Amino acid sequence: MKFKILLALIFVNLMQAQKFYFPKTAITDSVVLEKQMPTLALQVISQLQTKKNKPKNNVDFLDNLFRLQMVAKDYKSSISTLSDHRNEYADHNMAGNKALAFEIYSMTKLIEKDSKTSFPSALKTAFNTKYESLSDPLITKVGPGLDGDINEYKKALKTALIKQKDKDSIEYASALALCKSYINYKTYSSIKQQSMQLFKVKEQEKFIVETQKITLKNGTTLTVTVARKKENTSPLPVILINNIYAGELIDASIAKKAAVYNYVGAVVNTRGKRDSEDINNPFEHESQDLYEVIDWISKQPWSNGKVGMMGGSYLGFSQWAAAKKLHPALKTIVPQVSVGIGIDYPAQNNVFMSYMMRWIRFVTNNKLTDDADFNNYTKWDSINTAWYKSGKSFRALDTISGKPNKIFQRWLDHPGYDQYWQKMVPYKNDFANINIPILTTTGYYDADQIGALYYYKEHHKYNKKPNHYLVIGPYDHAAAQSYGYNYAYGNLIDPVARISIDELAFSWFDYILKNGKKPDLLQDKVNFQVMNTNAWKHVSTLDKMHSSTLKFYLRDRKNNVSAFEKPSLEGFTQQTIDFKDRAPKELYHKVSTQDSVNVTNYMYFESEVLDKDIILSGNLSGVFNVSVNKKDFDSSTQLYQVQPDGKIFSLSTHLVRTSYAKDNSVRQLLKPGKKEQIPIKNSMFMSKKIEKGSKLIVLVGANRSKNWQVNYGTGKNVSDETIQDAKEPLEIKWYNSSYVEIPVYKD
């Protein structure tokens, strides 16, 4: 009896300390592990909903819960929870394929138990039942959804177990991670081989999918995957996608996405991918290659001679590359979240990003994509940290990450927007010749928003009558090329914004290529969703996203003067940043009893409390009047709302190399000690109703981050500067005549 009481006390103490009993023998004995995991999962579930452990949003909570329920062998509950998770993730069943493998595994286990049949037989029933329940757009995503990397899951599980070596208890966070690693491996190792065979049978019943190698006039070889419905025997318009993220399943999936909307889908991989025998130099050859690819497609028996293009990010850039020299068969493009090569990637406003090295390895390490390396966030964070702390030049990042890289070094040789970048996409008067209809989509949280809108603005600048529509809403990089998730950066988006970008794209193709009806959303050339109003607005030009502006001055607000009132006397706020300090103390400013904002490397300015609702809509402009003791620095600006409840909301950001702020192709160094004007251009667009009782916050400062180059201000090529160039700290005088011009919309 005393022994049982002692065990109970130990259990209670472990629970209070967020620890659970987990025998060390489970690490090496698979039988013990199998017996122990359901018990561990139930204990983790009991703690999952506590205030300390519950995720901030219900999406993540439900994601954790259904996986834990699977480990606990409560498959009926896991299926129900997964359904709730999908509905919480996105409306209108747009996420109906999410975590598909886990649902099929759970269904299989229930069928196996209820019908007392074998696992393979139960799996066949479960797979066929689920597949038949999916809509046509969702069935195109089945293949990639089942293609989990079993070896990587096994490795992750082994790593999680090794962490528990010689321990008889496990902490909550480690237990949750272990359960998730366990069910990932358990699911895919159990069903992948058979379910992929079943998937192939289903695919062949509905589609014709063919892959072939084509040779261009200069001898370049490319791989093309073509998909069409078996029932469509007559020639059709072709939707072409240029894909650097190559793979048999992903290419077929993308091609079938067009096929289910009754088009022919054609996916061409870039040079050096799949069966191509050429060197892979991202971005450099698309304009040249795609003209010949479109010509080839237009002459195929399954093509009616009309070609449209779609796709996001690199795939969006590719469409602009194709438009540089228009083939007569290319009738329309739908560039989504398009990379603005040389504009916002690999450098944003001339500031190179550390991410570029990770991405280059991702697409060039092999003939497909190196997903395991790319998804190793810990590794890449460590690499960026090691570079940053070393004080070495940015050029050394490739060697620190493994080995020298010619592409990385070549990009760094072009810090301005010069001919190297200009030749890849339309430049200036090239836009005047682009007279095909275009639909651009991007989002307020899209990492390539600046690029997407660069093409839009340049097209309107050089073309007198561009037939070019824009849709922009509260979407991140992934959402603006797929569908609007219910949450964006933890914030619930308005129901009216939860649309399918895919359906919009194919409605557009029906309109242009099949003489269909124009999509209802496109009521004018610029269509933007105003967050916090549950409404879309429609205007004829980008400039009309706002009707007036508020000038927010960088001024001392003593005696309750307004931040929106121009100072009568000149003054300045001085900022000092020591680039030699590689571990600066994190500084926070308490904006309310509810929230704080990180002001490390920033100066803080706030407005008075707003006495009425306003709609901020558009992007920041304005002028910084500054004096610095160096020849250059990278200016960083952030705009926040302090909501009436005291929580902060990020509205817009701006990053620029000040020596390129006036002209991104020509460097104009600052003169130390002289007052200079730095224009604010190419900041992030947003549109949101700001409620009465809110405040606005502007943070200004200099970039000092492992995620970007460090500009030491010598005037040399920043990629060649090292910590030895830091010398005296950077000193910036932010004059109070400086202002951030905030766009305001009124009906």
XYZ file of C-alpha atoms in Angstrom:
747
model
C 0.000 0.000 0.000
C 2.805 2.396 0.975
C 4.536 1.627 -2.345
C 1.384 2.567 -4.338
C 1.041 5.828 -2.384
C 4.703 6.615 -3.078
C 4.200 5.996 -6.788
C 1.119 8.231 -6.749
C 3.065 11.020 -5.055
C 5.863 10.685 -7.590
C 3.318 10.883 -10.410
C 1.678 14.018 -8.908
C 5.061 15.703 -8.476
C 6.038 14.889 -12.041
C 2.774 16.320 -13.337
C 3.198 19.510 -11.317
C 6.708 19.865 -12.708
C 5.371 19.310 -16.268
C 7.127 15.952 -16.420
C 5.811 12.495 -17.139
C 7.090 9.021 -16.322
C 8.774 7.483 -19.375
C 10.984 4.413 -18.831
C 14.507 4.533 -20.213
C 13.995 1.035 -21.644
C 11.593 2.528 -24.197
C 14.570 4.102 -25.931
C 16.049 0.762 -26.984
C 13.128 -1.665 -26.766
C 10.496 -1.160 -29.481
C 7.980 -3.366 -27.624
C 8.207 -1.156 -24.523
C 7.965 1.938 -26.713
C 4.777 0.713 -28.383
C 3.173 0.008 -24.990
C 4.296 3.290 -23.441
C 3.366 5.783 -26.180
C -0.459 5.682 -25.761
C -0.106 6.318 -22.018
C 2.305 9.178 -22.639
C -0.043 10.710 -25.226
C -2.970 10.677 -22.780
C -0.835 12.447 -20.178
C 0.233 15.092 -22.707
C -3.400 15.616 -23.745
C -4.305 16.263 -20.107
C -1.795 19.113 -20.038
C -2.359 20.404 -23.572
C -5.333 22.569 -22.631
C -3.766 24.207 -19.605
C -3.177 27.946 -19.770
C 0.573 27.416 -19.804
C 0.611 24.964 -22.708
C -2.361 25.798 -24.914
C -1.238 27.331 -28.236
C -2.274 30.911 -28.971
C -4.725 29.915 -31.690
C -7.107 27.016 -32.022
C -5.551 25.873 -35.311
C -2.322 24.798 -33.606
C -4.173 23.368 -30.627
C -6.312 21.112 -32.822
C -3.292 20.125 -34.900
C -1.508 18.899 -31.779
C -4.631 17.265 -30.378
C -5.524 15.052 -33.350
C -1.948 13.726 -33.515
C -1.921 12.958 -29.799
C -5.281 11.203 -30.105
C -3.793 9.009 -32.819
C -0.865 8.074 -30.589
C -3.394 7.284 -27.851
C -5.203 5.046 -30.392
C -8.402 7.095 -30.133
C -8.854 7.112 -33.895
C -12.506 8.127 -33.949
C -11.735 11.263 -31.965
C -8.654 12.006 -34.053
C -10.717 12.007 -37.277
C -13.268 14.353 -35.711
C -10.559 16.665 -34.360
C -8.766 16.699 -37.710
C -12.019 17.771 -39.365
C -12.331 20.603 -36.831
C -8.703 21.539 -37.488
C -9.307 21.819 -41.228
C -12.403 23.966 -40.718
C -10.505 26.211 -38.338
C -7.623 26.430 -40.800
C -9.697 27.453 -43.820
C -13.358 27.863 -44.758
C -15.269 26.197 -47.610
C -13.411 22.866 -47.253
C -10.410 24.456 -48.991
C -8.136 22.532 -46.597
C -10.007 19.249 -47.011
C -6.803 17.442 -48.025
C -4.717 18.689 -45.088
C -3.002 15.891 -43.128
C -4.642 13.389 -45.488
C -2.259 10.536 -44.638
C -3.166 10.760 -40.934
C -6.888 10.578 -41.671
C -6.424 7.563 -43.950
C -4.331 5.804 -41.296
C -6.955 6.483 -38.614
C -9.750 5.299 -40.894
C -7.743 2.148 -41.645
C -7.270 1.334 -37.970
C -11.008 1.741 -37.296
C -11.967 -0.447 -40.266
C -9.369 -3.032 -39.279
C -10.840 -3.241 -35.773
C -14.546 -3.084 -36.665
C -14.491 -5.513 -39.582
C -11.702 -7.703 -38.202
C -9.945 -7.536 -41.561
C -6.259 -7.278 -42.420
C -4.509 -3.905 -42.395
C -3.845 -3.916 -46.187
C -7.494 -4.697 -46.891
C -8.666 -2.017 -44.466
C -6.244 0.487 -45.999
C -7.620 -0.146 -49.480
C -11.168 0.483 -48.246
C -10.139 3.603 -46.321
C -8.151 5.064 -49.221
C -10.874 4.492 -51.816
C -13.565 5.876 -49.509
C -11.605 9.037 -48.788
C -10.449 9.566 -52.370
C -13.999 9.333 -53.703
C -15.163 11.925 -51.180
C -12.705 14.582 -52.352
C -13.593 17.324 -54.828
C -11.689 17.421 -58.117
C -9.394 20.290 -57.028
C -8.508 18.361 -53.860
C -7.735 15.058 -55.595
C -4.921 16.784 -57.473
C -3.140 17.217 -54.123
C -3.376 13.586 -52.988
C -0.033 12.407 -54.381
C 2.190 14.995 -52.650
C 0.104 14.601 -49.486
C 1.007 10.914 -49.225
C 4.658 11.377 -50.131
C 6.160 11.789 -46.677
C 9.879 11.155 -46.301
C 9.949 8.008 -44.152
C 13.702 8.154 -43.621
C 13.496 11.723 -42.332
C 10.613 10.812 -40.017
C 12.586 7.838 -38.730
C 15.612 10.057 -38.144
C 13.486 12.630 -36.275
C 11.992 9.912 -34.064
C 15.429 8.507 -33.299
C 16.688 11.984 -32.372
C 13.714 12.542 -30.045
C 14.333 9.206 -28.332
C 18.068 9.760 -27.924
C 17.302 12.930 -25.979
C 15.689 10.701 -23.345
C 18.680 8.389 -22.945
C 19.262 7.377 -19.304
C 16.140 9.268 -18.172
C 12.995 7.901 -16.557
C 10.940 11.059 -17.026
C 10.201 13.403 -19.908
C 9.286 17.098 -19.920
C 6.055 18.289 -21.531
C 7.604 19.954 -24.601
C 9.830 16.944 -25.290
C 6.903 14.566 -24.790
C 4.777 16.495 -27.294
C 7.621 16.499 -29.826
C 8.216 12.781 -29.293
C 4.540 11.944 -29.815
C 4.444 13.937 -33.046
C 7.651 12.342 -34.365
C 6.328 8.910 -33.422
C 2.995 9.301 -35.233
C 4.655 10.805 -38.319
C 6.868 7.751 -38.700
C 4.121 5.315 -37.696
C 1.660 6.732 -40.219
C 3.842 7.011 -43.295
C 5.811 3.810 -42.728
C 2.488 1.952 -42.430
C 0.599 3.333 -45.411
C 2.880 5.064 -47.906
C 3.854 2.175 -50.182
C 0.364 0.729 -50.589
C -1.482 4.040 -50.660
C 0.803 5.354 -53.411
C -0.008 2.261 -55.469
C -3.723 2.833 -54.899
C -3.285 6.500 -55.809
C -1.624 5.614 -59.120
C -4.567 3.406 -60.039
C -7.024 6.214 -59.304
C -4.943 8.731 -61.210
C -4.833 6.527 -64.316
C -8.621 6.108 -64.241
C -9.192 9.862 -64.577
C -6.110 11.461 -66.149
C -3.550 11.043 -68.868
C -0.224 12.177 -67.408
C 2.817 12.132 -69.677
C 6.393 13.276 -69.107
C 8.916 13.856 -71.866
C 12.183 15.622 -72.574
C 12.226 18.357 -75.193
C 15.267 19.889 -76.877
C 15.474 23.583 -77.717
C 17.236 25.050 -80.746
C 20.430 25.736 -78.807
C 20.583 22.153 -77.538
C 19.138 22.884 -74.100
C 17.038 20.008 -72.739
C 14.005 20.481 -70.497
C 11.499 18.145 -68.853
C 7.790 18.713 -69.521
C 4.880 17.025 -67.712
C 1.464 17.213 -69.382
C -1.862 16.278 -67.762
C -5.389 16.184 -69.143
C -8.653 14.500 -68.293
C -9.279 11.299 -70.227
C -12.748 12.547 -71.124
C -11.335 15.664 -72.845
C -10.391 14.364 -76.285
C -10.523 17.648 -78.241
C -7.724 20.251 -78.229
C -7.958 22.702 -75.326
C -6.239 25.856 -74.107
C -3.063 25.007 -72.205
C -2.082 26.378 -68.809
C 1.708 26.421 -68.564
C 3.645 26.499 -65.297
C 7.426 26.915 -65.158
C 8.575 25.035 -62.068
C 12.036 25.037 -60.479
C 10.721 22.960 -57.525
C 10.838 19.802 -59.584
C 9.517 16.351 -58.719
C 7.410 13.693 -60.385
C 4.518 14.006 -57.942
C 4.543 17.784 -57.559
C 4.820 18.401 -61.312
C 1.947 16.019 -62.026
C -0.108 17.562 -59.217
C 0.336 21.078 -60.618
C -0.479 19.945 -64.149
C -3.616 18.103 -62.963
C -4.752 21.271 -61.184
C -5.336 22.766 -64.638
C -6.776 19.530 -66.018
C -9.614 19.332 -63.481
C -10.760 22.788 -64.634
C -10.915 21.382 -68.187
C -7.645 22.717 -69.503
C -4.470 20.925 -70.466
C -1.898 21.413 -67.739
C 1.754 21.617 -68.780
C 4.621 21.917 -66.304
C 8.107 22.605 -67.612
C 11.050 22.337 -65.250
C 13.898 24.811 -65.412
C 17.318 23.937 -66.775
C 19.175 21.323 -64.791
C 16.057 19.816 -63.175
C 14.796 16.247 -63.565
C 15.956 14.935 -66.971
C 17.587 18.160 -68.134
C 21.305 17.798 -68.797
C 22.075 21.509 -68.462
C 23.480 23.629 -65.633
C 20.916 25.056 -63.237
C 21.362 28.828 -62.960
C 18.118 30.070 -61.348
C 16.350 33.011 -63.022
C 18.914 33.492 -65.796
C 17.426 31.607 -68.764
C 13.645 31.650 -68.306
C 12.971 34.465 -70.749
C 14.945 32.713 -73.495
C 13.699 29.178 -72.818
C 10.002 29.871 -72.292
C 9.505 31.432 -75.723
C 10.487 28.119 -77.332
C 8.514 26.078 -74.795
C 5.352 28.060 -75.566
C 6.007 27.623 -79.276
C 6.313 23.842 -78.807
C 3.149 23.649 -76.690
C 1.081 25.656 -79.173
C 1.808 23.074 -81.887
C 0.890 19.927 -79.940
C -2.237 17.943 -80.919
C -3.844 18.460 -77.484
C -3.418 22.253 -77.725
C -5.855 24.623 -79.443
C -3.071 27.190 -79.821
C -3.985 29.313 -76.800
C -1.621 29.338 -73.815
C -2.029 30.912 -70.390
C 0.462 30.887 -67.533
C 0.037 30.785 -63.763
C 1.927 30.063 -60.552
C 3.444 31.781 -57.576
C 6.802 33.051 -56.325
C 9.511 31.769 -58.730
C 6.667 30.497 -60.912
C 5.215 34.018 -60.882
C 8.559 35.561 -61.843
C 8.722 33.102 -64.755
C 5.594 34.581 -66.302
C 7.119 38.043 -66.381
C 10.266 36.506 -67.873
C 8.086 34.960 -70.611
C 6.369 38.308 -71.181
C 9.704 40.031 -71.901
C 9.549 38.498 -75.385
C 5.900 37.641 -75.970
C 5.036 34.606 -78.039
C 1.805 35.142 -80.038
C 0.269 32.023 -78.447
C 0.628 33.424 -74.905
C -2.773 35.020 -74.345
C -2.722 35.780 -70.598
C -0.659 35.397 -67.431
C -1.711 35.101 -63.782
C 1.445 35.933 -61.793
C 0.930 35.248 -58.093
C 3.273 36.584 -55.372
C 5.882 37.097 -58.087
C 9.524 37.287 -57.106
C 10.820 40.707 -58.139
C 14.250 39.495 -59.152
C 16.801 42.096 -58.050
C 13.967 44.098 -56.461
C 12.820 42.103 -53.445
C 14.886 38.932 -53.873
C 17.703 38.047 -53.291
C 17.923 41.599 -51.970
C 15.062 43.740 -50.707
C 15.627 47.343 -51.722
C 19.315 46.466 -52.269
C 19.848 44.714 -48.911
C 20.829 41.071 -49.468
C 19.150 38.487 -47.249
C 20.765 35.468 -45.580
C 17.847 33.296 -46.755
C 19.222 33.405 -50.306
C 21.965 30.889 -49.427
C 19.465 28.430 -48.007
C 17.241 28.778 -51.069
C 20.099 28.325 -53.536
C 21.091 25.055 -51.853
C 17.421 23.998 -51.855
C 17.044 24.200 -55.639
C 20.574 23.306 -56.778
C 21.756 20.502 -54.450
C 20.172 17.889 -56.731
C 17.937 17.402 -59.767
C 14.810 17.829 -57.649
C 14.719 19.812 -54.392
C 16.670 19.190 -51.211
C 13.681 19.344 -48.860
C 15.485 17.784 -45.900
C 18.208 20.431 -45.986
C 15.799 23.306 -46.635
C 13.441 22.292 -43.830
C 16.265 21.963 -41.309
C 15.463 25.313 -39.680
C 17.804 24.663 -36.759
C 20.730 24.095 -39.097
C 20.174 27.271 -41.092
C 19.533 29.390 -38.041
C 22.842 28.094 -36.636
C 24.624 28.919 -39.902
C 23.275 32.472 -39.946
C 24.145 32.892 -36.275
C 27.669 31.558 -36.828
C 28.215 33.986 -39.716
C 26.831 36.918 -37.750
C 28.906 36.235 -34.640
C 32.079 35.608 -36.660
C 32.088 39.133 -38.048
C 33.184 37.742 -41.421
C 32.085 39.295 -44.684
C 28.693 38.363 -46.112
C 30.588 36.671 -48.934
C 31.767 34.074 -46.432
C 28.222 32.817 -45.805
C 28.425 30.194 -48.539
C 31.626 28.683 -47.116
C 30.217 28.776 -43.585
C 27.139 26.909 -44.884
C 29.251 24.169 -46.432
C 31.167 25.087 -49.566
C 31.708 28.000 -51.982
C 28.794 28.698 -54.306
C 29.179 30.393 -57.703
C 25.550 31.507 -57.889
C 25.702 33.161 -54.478
C 28.926 34.975 -55.346
C 27.592 36.055 -58.746
C 24.504 37.588 -57.183
C 26.600 39.487 -54.660
C 28.583 41.011 -57.524
C 25.434 42.925 -58.502
C 24.345 45.001 -55.472
C 22.517 47.528 -57.667
C 19.631 46.876 -60.035
C 21.908 46.613 -63.078
C 21.748 44.871 -66.451
C 22.350 41.474 -64.872
C 18.911 41.650 -63.226
C 17.238 43.812 -65.867
C 17.741 41.276 -68.665
C 15.803 38.566 -66.795
C 12.402 40.323 -66.874
C 10.740 43.244 -68.693
C 12.566 46.504 -68.107
C 11.156 49.991 -68.697
C 9.902 50.171 -72.313
C 9.581 46.379 -72.494
C 6.375 46.813 -70.483
C 4.872 48.961 -73.265
C 4.720 45.884 -75.493
C 2.870 43.686 -72.985
C -0.738 44.023 -74.129
C -2.165 40.701 -72.977
C -4.649 40.550 -70.040
C -2.962 39.999 -66.664
C -4.238 39.126 -63.188
C -1.788 39.713 -60.306
C -2.405 38.447 -56.772
C -0.431 39.259 -53.636
C -1.014 39.837 -49.936
C -0.298 42.275 -47.136
C 1.953 39.644 -45.553
C 3.509 38.356 -48.779
C 7.322 38.269 -48.668
C 7.314 39.067 -52.406
C 4.659 41.779 -52.316
C 7.195 44.435 -53.285
C 8.154 42.400 -56.357
C 4.574 41.651 -57.376
C 3.636 45.331 -57.148
C 6.838 46.421 -58.892
C 5.696 44.631 -62.052
C 2.199 46.062 -61.649
C 3.455 49.635 -61.247
C 6.006 49.399 -64.059
C 3.386 47.965 -66.425
C 1.119 50.929 -65.717
C 3.997 53.384 -65.966
C 5.138 52.356 -69.456
C 1.935 50.985 -70.998
C -0.822 53.484 -71.803
C -3.718 51.026 -71.537
C -2.650 47.950 -69.571
C -5.349 45.305 -69.200
C -4.011 44.413 -65.777
C -6.025 43.543 -62.655
C -4.783 43.298 -59.078
C -6.180 41.393 -56.098
C -4.545 42.046 -52.721
C -5.746 40.999 -49.274
C -4.648 39.708 -45.855
C -2.593 36.848 -47.273
C 0.949 35.608 -46.763
C 3.215 34.212 -49.478
C 1.529 30.794 -49.484
C -2.081 31.975 -49.160
C -1.935 34.448 -52.052
C -1.091 31.585 -54.415
C -3.555 29.030 -53.004
C -6.378 30.154 -50.687
C -7.042 32.534 -47.824
C -6.350 30.807 -44.509
C -8.645 31.830 -41.654
C -5.647 33.190 -39.731
C -2.820 35.409 -40.913
C 0.074 35.731 -38.474
C -2.201 34.690 -35.636
C -4.964 37.150 -36.514
C -8.384 36.014 -37.719
C -9.066 37.425 -41.189
C -12.485 38.631 -42.276
C -14.798 35.921 -43.719
C -15.077 37.774 -47.027
C -11.304 37.417 -47.521
C -11.381 33.616 -47.250
C -11.390 32.956 -50.972
C -9.798 30.369 -53.257
C -7.046 32.029 -55.283
C -6.990 28.936 -57.521
C -10.686 29.288 -58.337
C -10.180 32.979 -59.036
C -7.337 32.126 -61.430
C -9.315 29.539 -63.371
C -12.370 31.811 -63.505
C -10.025 34.338 -65.073
C -8.790 31.764 -67.585
C -12.409 30.917 -68.466
C -13.034 34.645 -68.985
C -10.005 35.213 -71.217
C -9.474 31.866 -72.955
C -13.071 30.602 -73.201
C -15.064 33.849 -73.484
C -16.602 33.309 -70.062
C -17.844 35.735 -67.443
C -15.399 38.048 -65.703
C -14.877 36.979 -62.060
C -17.236 38.849 -59.736
C -14.426 40.012 -57.479
C -12.810 42.002 -60.296
C -15.121 45.010 -60.147
C -12.250 47.377 -60.994
C -8.559 47.177 -61.804
C -7.443 47.262 -58.135
C -9.403 45.056 -55.719
C -8.326 45.169 -52.075
C -9.753 43.787 -48.865
C -9.961 46.219 -45.972
C -9.142 44.226 -42.851
C -11.517 44.614 -39.926
C -14.435 45.684 -42.179
C -15.374 42.374 -43.855
C -15.502 44.225 -47.173
C -13.634 44.480 -50.456
C -13.004 47.819 -52.128
C -12.510 48.392 -55.844
C -10.643 51.324 -57.427
C -9.194 52.094 -60.829
C -5.556 52.695 -59.862
C -3.144 51.746 -57.102
C -2.900 55.364 -55.966
C -6.637 55.390 -55.273
C -6.236 52.829 -52.514
C -5.964 55.995 -50.416
C -7.611 59.405 -50.745
C -5.454 61.404 -48.319
C -2.423 61.001 -46.059
C -1.354 61.627 -42.492
C 2.173 62.891 -41.908
C 3.567 61.243 -38.793
C 6.561 63.312 -37.657
C 9.521 61.879 -35.747
C 9.148 64.403 -32.962
C 9.235 64.704 -29.208
C 5.626 64.806 -28.023
C 6.187 66.669 -24.772
C 3.219 68.798 -23.676
C 0.923 66.437 -25.627
C 1.626 67.925 -29.035
C 0.299 65.903 -31.961
C 2.546 63.504 -33.857
C 0.708 64.674 -36.959
C 1.683 68.335 -36.438
C 4.834 69.658 -38.101
C 7.381 70.894 -35.509
C 7.962 74.635 -35.455
C 11.548 74.308 -34.239
C 14.163 71.957 -35.637
C 15.448 69.224 -33.390
C 16.614 65.651 -33.624
C 16.682 62.344 -31.808
C 20.119 60.708 -31.724
C 20.637 56.987 -32.062
C 23.861 55.057 -31.537
C 24.471 51.496 -32.761
C 27.719 49.635 -32.152
C 28.048 46.997 -34.886
C 30.958 45.418 -33.025
C 28.509 44.370 -30.322
C 27.261 41.009 -31.579
C 25.036 40.315 -28.570
C 23.139 43.526 -27.877
C 20.699 43.505 -25.006
C 17.128 43.011 -26.161
C 15.134 46.157 -25.408
C 11.349 46.380 -25.170
C 9.024 49.345 -24.862
C 5.815 48.721 -22.935
C 3.039 50.159 -25.075
C 0.269 49.157 -22.671
C -0.403 46.879 -19.753
C -1.115 44.179 -22.342
C 1.804 44.339 -24.746
C 5.335 45.481 -25.553
C 7.267 46.118 -28.757
C 10.886 45.195 -29.436
C 12.886 48.414 -29.865
C 16.377 46.868 -30.115
C 18.129 48.961 -32.820
C 15.108 51.278 -33.090
C 13.957 54.687 -31.912
C 10.363 54.791 -30.698
C 7.724 57.355 -31.687
C 4.011 57.195 -30.933
C 0.922 59.176 -31.822
C -1.805 60.435 -29.585
C -4.903 58.277 -29.096
C -7.072 58.477 -32.206
C -10.483 60.050 -31.591
C -12.183 58.410 -34.595
C -11.974 55.374 -36.839
C -9.703 55.663 -39.866
C -8.813 53.271 -42.673
C -5.106 53.023 -43.412
C -4.788 51.829 -46.989
C -1.778 51.792 -49.286
C 1.908 51.929 -48.445
C 4.147 54.218 -46.449
C 5.968 57.058 -48.141
C 7.661 60.151 -46.762
C 11.150 61.470 -46.112
C 13.775 60.890 -43.453
C 16.028 63.872 -42.815
C 19.107 62.388 -41.229
C 22.740 63.051 -40.469
C 25.101 60.124 -39.969
C 28.788 59.731 -39.231
C 29.263 57.090 -41.963
C 28.799 56.828 -45.720
C 25.868 54.430 -45.624
C 23.450 52.461 -43.461
C 20.422 50.230 -43.955
C 17.334 52.033 -42.730
C 14.548 49.970 -41.167
C 11.036 51.239 -40.410
C 8.069 49.554 -38.765
C 4.514 50.802 -38.342
C 2.272 49.347 -35.624
C -1.201 49.897 -34.296
C -1.794 49.735 -30.559
C -5.374 48.485 -30.537
C -7.928 49.701 -27.986
C -7.395 46.424 -26.074
C -3.693 47.259 -25.732
C -2.443 44.583 -28.154
C -0.077 45.603 -30.959
C -0.755 44.867 -34.635
C 1.961 45.081 -37.310
C 0.810 47.208 -40.248
C 3.798 47.827 -42.506
C 7.576 47.617 -42.787
C 10.279 49.208 -44.891
C 13.927 48.268 -45.366
C 16.333 50.046 -47.710
C 20.030 50.632 -48.285
C 20.076 54.402 -47.956
C 22.746 54.817 -50.641
C 20.281 53.260 -53.112
C 17.098 54.876 -51.741
C 16.880 57.455 -54.536
C 17.861 55.125 -57.376
C 18.133 51.368 -56.923
C 20.541 51.060 -59.851
C 23.028 53.781 -58.891
C 24.702 54.010 -55.484
C 24.881 57.497 -53.987
C 26.893 57.433 -50.779
C 26.004 59.703 -47.896
C 28.376 62.438 -46.784
C 29.279 61.929 -43.136
C 28.023 64.768 -40.938
C 25.856 66.260 -43.679
C 22.074 66.431 -43.410
C 20.625 64.115 -46.068
C 17.141 63.290 -47.358
C 16.223 59.617 -47.580
C 12.959 58.953 -49.478
C 10.668 56.150 -48.317
C 9.721 54.008 -51.321
C 8.736 50.379 -51.873
C 7.350 49.750 -48.415
C 4.752 47.093 -47.674
C 1.116 47.787 -48.636
C -1.689 47.210 -46.156
C -5.379 48.088 -45.703
C -7.063 48.001 -42.305
C -9.666 49.877 -40.303
C -7.980 51.395 -37.252
C -10.526 51.780 -34.461
C -11.085 54.874 -32.373
C -9.026 54.573 -29.194
C -5.996 53.169 -31.023
C -2.510 54.660 -31.246
C 0.032 54.424 -34.039
C 3.682 53.600 -33.417
C 6.576 54.260 -35.777
C 9.937 52.604 -35.147
C 12.981 53.821 -37.096
C 16.490 52.478 -36.913
C 19.309 50.642 -38.641
C 19.325 46.978 -39.576
C 21.596 44.781 -37.459
C 20.427 41.218 -37.927
C 21.767 37.787 -38.800
C 18.984 37.564 -41.382
C 20.453 40.323 -43.556
C 23.793 41.732 -44.618
C 25.397 44.037 -42.067
C 26.203 47.433 -43.563
C 29.184 48.916 -41.721
C 29.011 52.182 -43.650
C 32.477 52.335 -45.230
C 31.121 52.805 -48.735
C 32.759 49.606 -49.987
C 30.672 46.783 -51.442
C 28.766 45.759 -48.317
C 29.282 42.082 -49.151
C 33.030 42.590 -48.641
C 32.869 44.486 -45.351
C 33.820 42.715 -42.118
C 33.549 43.567 -38.458
C 36.994 45.169 -38.803
C 35.225 47.893 -40.776
C 32.819 48.663 -37.937
C 35.233 50.952 -36.064
C 33.311 53.702 -34.277
C 29.579 53.142 -33.602
C 27.044 54.367 -36.132
C 25.439 57.628 -35.015
C 22.202 58.772 -36.625
C 20.460 62.067 -36.030
C 16.775 61.632 -36.885
C 15.541 65.193 -37.473
C 12.030 66.013 -36.347
C 11.181 67.312 -39.828
C 11.326 63.660 -40.908
C 7.922 62.152 -41.478
C 6.282 58.902 -42.444
C 3.342 59.573 -44.733
C 0.512 57.213 -43.808
C -2.143 56.598 -46.500
C -5.798 57.030 -45.476
C -8.836 55.788 -47.399
C -12.330 57.289 -47.394
C -15.296 56.163 -49.485
